[in-house]
Short mmCIF file of C-alpha atoms in Angstrom, two decimals:
data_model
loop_
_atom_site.label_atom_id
_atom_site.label_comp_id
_atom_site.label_asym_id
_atom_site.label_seq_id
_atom_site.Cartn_x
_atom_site.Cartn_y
_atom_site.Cartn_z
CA UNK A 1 -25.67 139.60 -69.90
CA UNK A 2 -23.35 141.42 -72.33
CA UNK A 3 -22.70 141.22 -76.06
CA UNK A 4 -25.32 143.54 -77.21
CA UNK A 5 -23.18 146.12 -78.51
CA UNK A 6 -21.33 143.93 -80.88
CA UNK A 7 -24.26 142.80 -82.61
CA UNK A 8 -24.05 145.54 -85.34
CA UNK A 9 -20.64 144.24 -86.07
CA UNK A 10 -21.35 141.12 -86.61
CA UNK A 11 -24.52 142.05 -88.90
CA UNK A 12 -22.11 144.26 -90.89
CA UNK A 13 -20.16 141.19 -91.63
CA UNK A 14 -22.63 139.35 -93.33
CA UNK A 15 -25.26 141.78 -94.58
CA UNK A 16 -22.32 143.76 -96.58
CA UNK A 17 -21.99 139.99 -97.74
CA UNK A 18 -24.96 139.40 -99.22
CA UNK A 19 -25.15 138.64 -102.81
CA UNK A 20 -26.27 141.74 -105.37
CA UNK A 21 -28.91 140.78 -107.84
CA UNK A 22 -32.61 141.16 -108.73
CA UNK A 23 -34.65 140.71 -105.27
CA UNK A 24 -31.88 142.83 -102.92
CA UNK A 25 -30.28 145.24 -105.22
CA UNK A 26 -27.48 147.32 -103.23
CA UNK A 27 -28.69 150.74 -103.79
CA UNK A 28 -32.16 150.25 -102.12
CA UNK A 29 -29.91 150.28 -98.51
CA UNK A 30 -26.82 152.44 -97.19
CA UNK A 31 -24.70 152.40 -94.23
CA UNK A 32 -24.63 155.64 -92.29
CA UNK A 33 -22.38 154.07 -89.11
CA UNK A 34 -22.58 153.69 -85.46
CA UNK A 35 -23.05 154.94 -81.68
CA UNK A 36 -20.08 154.35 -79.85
CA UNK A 37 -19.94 154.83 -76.03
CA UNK A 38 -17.07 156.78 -74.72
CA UNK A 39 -17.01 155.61 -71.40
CA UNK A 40 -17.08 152.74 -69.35
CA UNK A 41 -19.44 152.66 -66.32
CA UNK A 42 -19.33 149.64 -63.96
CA UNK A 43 -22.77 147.40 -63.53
CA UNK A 44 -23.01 148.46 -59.94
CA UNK A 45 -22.79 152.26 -60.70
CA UNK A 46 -26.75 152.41 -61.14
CA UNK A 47 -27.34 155.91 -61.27
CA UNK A 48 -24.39 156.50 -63.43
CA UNK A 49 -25.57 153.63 -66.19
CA UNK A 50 -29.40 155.69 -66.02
CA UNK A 51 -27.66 158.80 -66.81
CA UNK A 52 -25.63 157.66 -69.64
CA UNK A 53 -28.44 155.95 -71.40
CA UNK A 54 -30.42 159.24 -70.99
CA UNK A 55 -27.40 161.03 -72.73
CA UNK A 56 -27.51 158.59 -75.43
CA UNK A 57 -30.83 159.21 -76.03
CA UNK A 58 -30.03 162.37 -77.59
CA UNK A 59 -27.74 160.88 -79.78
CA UNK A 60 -29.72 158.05 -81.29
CA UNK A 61 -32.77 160.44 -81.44
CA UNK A 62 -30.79 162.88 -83.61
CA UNK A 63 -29.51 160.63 -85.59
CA UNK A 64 -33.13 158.93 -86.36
CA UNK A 65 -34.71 162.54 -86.35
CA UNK A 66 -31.94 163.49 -89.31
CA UNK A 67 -32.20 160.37 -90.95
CA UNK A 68 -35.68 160.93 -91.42
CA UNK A 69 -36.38 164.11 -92.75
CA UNK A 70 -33.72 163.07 -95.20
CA UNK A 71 -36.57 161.09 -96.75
CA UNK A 72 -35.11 157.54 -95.63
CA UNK A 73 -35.96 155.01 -93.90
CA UNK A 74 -33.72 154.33 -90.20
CA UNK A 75 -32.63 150.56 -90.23
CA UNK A 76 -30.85 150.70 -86.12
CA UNK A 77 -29.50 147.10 -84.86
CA UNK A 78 -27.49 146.26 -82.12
CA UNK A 79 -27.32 147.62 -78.43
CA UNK A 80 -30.23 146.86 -75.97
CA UNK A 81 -33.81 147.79 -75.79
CA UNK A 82 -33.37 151.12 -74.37
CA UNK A 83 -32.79 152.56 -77.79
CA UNK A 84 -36.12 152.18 -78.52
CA UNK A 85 -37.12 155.47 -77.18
CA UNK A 86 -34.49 157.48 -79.15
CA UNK A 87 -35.81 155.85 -82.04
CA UNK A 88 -39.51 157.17 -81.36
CA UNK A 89 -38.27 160.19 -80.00
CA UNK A 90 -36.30 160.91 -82.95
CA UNK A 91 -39.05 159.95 -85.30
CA UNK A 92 -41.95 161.36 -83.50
CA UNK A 93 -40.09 165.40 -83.87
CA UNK A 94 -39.15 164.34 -87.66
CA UNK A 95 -42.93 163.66 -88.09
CA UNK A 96 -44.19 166.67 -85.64
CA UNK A 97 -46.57 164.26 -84.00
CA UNK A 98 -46.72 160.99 -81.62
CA UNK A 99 -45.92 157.91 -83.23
CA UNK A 100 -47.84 154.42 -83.18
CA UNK A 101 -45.44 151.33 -82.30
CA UNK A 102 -45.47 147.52 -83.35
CA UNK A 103 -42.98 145.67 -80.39
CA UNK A 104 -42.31 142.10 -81.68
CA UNK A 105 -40.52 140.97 -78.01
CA UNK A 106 -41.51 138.36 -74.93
CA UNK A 107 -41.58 141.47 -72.68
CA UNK A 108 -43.24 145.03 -72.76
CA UNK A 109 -40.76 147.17 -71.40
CA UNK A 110 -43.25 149.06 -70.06
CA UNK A 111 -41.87 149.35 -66.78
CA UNK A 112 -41.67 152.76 -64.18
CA UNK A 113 -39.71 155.64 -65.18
CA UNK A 114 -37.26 154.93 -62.47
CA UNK A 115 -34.28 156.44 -64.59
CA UNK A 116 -33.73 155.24 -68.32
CA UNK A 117 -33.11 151.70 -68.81
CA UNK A 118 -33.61 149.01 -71.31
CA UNK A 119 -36.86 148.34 -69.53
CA UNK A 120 -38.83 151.28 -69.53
CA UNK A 121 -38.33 153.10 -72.96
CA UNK A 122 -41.74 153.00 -74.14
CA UNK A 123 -43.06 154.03 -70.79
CA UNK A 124 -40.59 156.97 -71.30
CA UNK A 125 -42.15 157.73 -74.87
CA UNK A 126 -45.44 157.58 -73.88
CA UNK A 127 -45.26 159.89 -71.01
CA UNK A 128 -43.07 162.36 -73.33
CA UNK A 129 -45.90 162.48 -75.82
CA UNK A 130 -43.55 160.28 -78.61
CA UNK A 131 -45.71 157.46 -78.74
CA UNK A 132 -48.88 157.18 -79.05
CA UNK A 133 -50.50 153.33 -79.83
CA UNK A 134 -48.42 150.29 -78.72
CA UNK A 135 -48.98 146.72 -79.42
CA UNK A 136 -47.38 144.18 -78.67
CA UNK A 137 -47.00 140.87 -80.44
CA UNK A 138 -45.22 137.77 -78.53
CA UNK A 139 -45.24 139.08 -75.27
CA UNK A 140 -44.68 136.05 -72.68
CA UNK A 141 -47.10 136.26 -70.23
CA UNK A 142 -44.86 134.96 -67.62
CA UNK A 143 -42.54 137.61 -67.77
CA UNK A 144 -44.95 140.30 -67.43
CA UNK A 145 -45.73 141.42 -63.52
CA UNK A 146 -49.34 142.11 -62.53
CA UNK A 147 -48.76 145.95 -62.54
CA UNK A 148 -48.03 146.16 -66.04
CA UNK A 149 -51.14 143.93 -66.47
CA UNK A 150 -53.26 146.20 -65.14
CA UNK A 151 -51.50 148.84 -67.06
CA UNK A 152 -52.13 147.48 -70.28
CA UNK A 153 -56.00 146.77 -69.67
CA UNK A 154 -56.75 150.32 -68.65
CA UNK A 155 -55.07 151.92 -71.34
CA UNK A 156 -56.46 152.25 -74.57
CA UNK A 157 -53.43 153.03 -76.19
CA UNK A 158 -51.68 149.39 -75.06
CA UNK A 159 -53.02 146.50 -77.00
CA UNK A 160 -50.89 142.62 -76.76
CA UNK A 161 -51.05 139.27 -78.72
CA UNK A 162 -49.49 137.21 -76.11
CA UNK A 163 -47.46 133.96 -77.66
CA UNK A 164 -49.63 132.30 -75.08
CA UNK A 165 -52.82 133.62 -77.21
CA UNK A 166 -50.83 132.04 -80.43
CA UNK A 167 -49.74 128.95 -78.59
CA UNK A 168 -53.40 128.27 -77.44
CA UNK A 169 -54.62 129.00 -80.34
CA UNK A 170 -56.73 131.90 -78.91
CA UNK A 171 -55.57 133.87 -81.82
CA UNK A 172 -53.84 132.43 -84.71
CA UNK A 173 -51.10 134.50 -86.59
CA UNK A 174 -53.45 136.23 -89.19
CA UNK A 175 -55.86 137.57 -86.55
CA UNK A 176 -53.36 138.67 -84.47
CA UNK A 177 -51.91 140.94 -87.56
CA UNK A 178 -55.43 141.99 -87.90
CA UNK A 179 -55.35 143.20 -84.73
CA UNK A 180 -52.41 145.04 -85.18
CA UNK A 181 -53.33 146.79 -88.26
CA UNK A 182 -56.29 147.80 -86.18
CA UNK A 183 -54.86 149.53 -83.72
CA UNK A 184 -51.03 151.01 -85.05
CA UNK A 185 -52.95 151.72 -88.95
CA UNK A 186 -50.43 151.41 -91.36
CA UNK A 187 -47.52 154.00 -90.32
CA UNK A 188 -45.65 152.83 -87.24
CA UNK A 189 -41.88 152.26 -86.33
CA UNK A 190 -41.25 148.12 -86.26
CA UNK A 191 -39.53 146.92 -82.73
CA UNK A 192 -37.62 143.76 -82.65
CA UNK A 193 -36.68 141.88 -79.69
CA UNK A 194 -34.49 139.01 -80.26
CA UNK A 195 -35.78 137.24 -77.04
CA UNK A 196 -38.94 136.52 -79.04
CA UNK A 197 -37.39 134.28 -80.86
CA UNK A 198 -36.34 130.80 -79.31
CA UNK A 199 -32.86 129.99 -78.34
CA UNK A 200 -31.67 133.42 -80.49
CA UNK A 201 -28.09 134.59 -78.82
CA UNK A 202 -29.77 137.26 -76.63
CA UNK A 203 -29.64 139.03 -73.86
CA UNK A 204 -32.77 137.81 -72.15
CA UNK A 205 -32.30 134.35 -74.18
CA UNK A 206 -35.63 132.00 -73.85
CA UNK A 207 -36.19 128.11 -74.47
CA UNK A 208 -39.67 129.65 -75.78
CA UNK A 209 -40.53 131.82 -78.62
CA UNK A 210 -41.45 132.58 -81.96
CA UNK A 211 -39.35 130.90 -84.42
CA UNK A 212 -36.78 132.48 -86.81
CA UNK A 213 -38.84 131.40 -89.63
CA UNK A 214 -41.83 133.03 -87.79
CA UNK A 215 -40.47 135.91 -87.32
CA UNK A 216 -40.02 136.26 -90.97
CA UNK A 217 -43.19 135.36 -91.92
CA UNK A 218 -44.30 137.94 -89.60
CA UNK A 219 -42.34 140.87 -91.07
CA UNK A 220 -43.59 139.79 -94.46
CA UNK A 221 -46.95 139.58 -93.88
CA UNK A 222 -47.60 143.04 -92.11
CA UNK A 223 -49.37 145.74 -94.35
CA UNK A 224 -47.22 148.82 -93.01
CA UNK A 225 -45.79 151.83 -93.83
CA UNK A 226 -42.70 151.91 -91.57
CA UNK A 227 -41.20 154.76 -89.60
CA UNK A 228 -38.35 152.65 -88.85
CA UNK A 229 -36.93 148.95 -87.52
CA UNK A 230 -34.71 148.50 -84.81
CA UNK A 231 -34.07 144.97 -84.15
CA UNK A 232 -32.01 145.07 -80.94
CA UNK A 233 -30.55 142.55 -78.29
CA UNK A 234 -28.44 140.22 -79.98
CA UNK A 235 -25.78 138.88 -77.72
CA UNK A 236 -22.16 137.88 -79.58
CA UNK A 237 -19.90 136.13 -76.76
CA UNK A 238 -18.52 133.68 -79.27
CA UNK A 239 -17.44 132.63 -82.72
CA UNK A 240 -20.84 130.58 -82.85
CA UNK A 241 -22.79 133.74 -81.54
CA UNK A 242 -20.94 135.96 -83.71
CA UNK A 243 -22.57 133.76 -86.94
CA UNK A 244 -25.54 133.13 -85.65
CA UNK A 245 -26.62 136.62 -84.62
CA UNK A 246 -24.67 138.38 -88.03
CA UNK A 247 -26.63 135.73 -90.81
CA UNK A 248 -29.91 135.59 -88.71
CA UNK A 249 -30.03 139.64 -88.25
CA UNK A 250 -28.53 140.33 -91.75
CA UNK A 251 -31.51 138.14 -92.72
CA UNK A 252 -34.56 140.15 -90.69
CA UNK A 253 -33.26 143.12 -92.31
CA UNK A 254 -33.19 142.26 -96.02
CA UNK A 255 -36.37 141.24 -95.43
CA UNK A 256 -37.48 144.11 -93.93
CA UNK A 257 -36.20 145.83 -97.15
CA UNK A 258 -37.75 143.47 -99.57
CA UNK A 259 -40.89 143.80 -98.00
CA UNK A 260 -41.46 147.28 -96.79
CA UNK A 261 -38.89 149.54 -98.38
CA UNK A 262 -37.67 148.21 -102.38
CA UNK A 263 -40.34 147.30 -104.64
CA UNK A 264 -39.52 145.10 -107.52
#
């Protein structure tokens, strides 16, 4: 489904909104701006989509590269999930080394390196030598085929909190972020999928999920040192979508910023 790339729009709209005092003071964030495609490619032209999104790698990895050796923390919203490995791309040659990575989402994206997709960016990051530790937190354990299964439990690097785990109460939500700081440390980039959270405009939208409030708490309560956030997937079809996804993202990122990047 589309609407992903007017996400960052509609966060612009209410973010720049926000009010200017003691806990969010406006100098602790800037805008830089936005990737805009130049061309339109039809949903059936397959290899034609791959190859752009491989192009635009390049451009969202420089961008997050520069950014970063700049000193500053890279805040990217909007767009789908296959941004995720020009984020770590761009981070990982800003830091001259593979990068650990914290994926908030119901799915792993771990799939084949078929060409570059939304699906398959971490695969692609791993394989490049970009990433190096992955976990994820939320992932639904329906959506997840056996492959990737098996993938994950032979790979050290791979470690998962399913919501199932949470759900069952296998894990509860502090253990879970005990895990994590186990195996990412405290420096990793910060992946948000907006499917993770129930009934969230989204491109993959779920009846199940985290809730917003969760997913609050969560980025709160992690003890990181972050390369970066990209909270991606938002769908805005609609007036209603359009203030939904611009309060509830302009929301995730201030606290991002209160939490992990402005100190009081």
């Amino acid at each position: 489904r589309g609407g992903a790339d007017r996400a960052f729009q509609s966060f612009l709209s209410y973010f720049l909104n926000m009010q200017v005092n003691r806990f969010f003071p406006s100098d602790a964030a800037a805008v830089l701006g936005a990737v805009v495609p130049t061309t339109s490619i039809e949903n059936d032209q397959i290899d034609a989509l791959r190859e752009a999104t491989a192009a635009n790698d390049h451009t969202v990895s420089a961008v997050v590269r520069r950014i970063t050796e700049l000193g500053a923390i890279p805040i990217v919203i909007g767009g789908g999930h296959n941004n995720a490995f020009g984020c770590l791309k761009g981070s990982s040659e800003a830091k001259g080394r593979a990068i650990n990575c914290l994926n908030i989402d119901a799915h792993t994206d771990l799939r084949m390196t078929e060409g570059r997709h939304s699906g398959n960016g971490f695969t692609y990051a791993v394989d490049a030598g970009y990433m190096a530790n992955y976990f994820m937190l939320g992932l639904q354990e329906n959506y997840t085929p056996e492959y990737i299964w098996q993938t994950i439990e032979h790979n050290d690097a791979y470690n998962v909190a399913s919501f199932e785990d949470l759900q069952s109460g296998e894990l509860t939500q502090d253990e879970a972020l005990i895990l994590v700081a186990e195996h990412l440390g405290m420096e990793y980039g910060l992946e948000l999928d907006v499917d993770a959270i129930a009934n969230f405009p989204s491109s993959a939208q779920s009846v199940s999920g985290f809730s917003f409030d969760q997913v609050r708490q969560i980025i709160y309560a992690l003890d990181m040192l972050p390369h970066y956030l990209h909270i991606c997937e938002g769908r805005v079809t609609s007036e209603e979508e359009h203030a939904l996804v611009g309060r509830g993202l302009a929301l995730l990122v201030s606290d991002f910023i209160k939490a992990h990047i402005f100190s009081e």
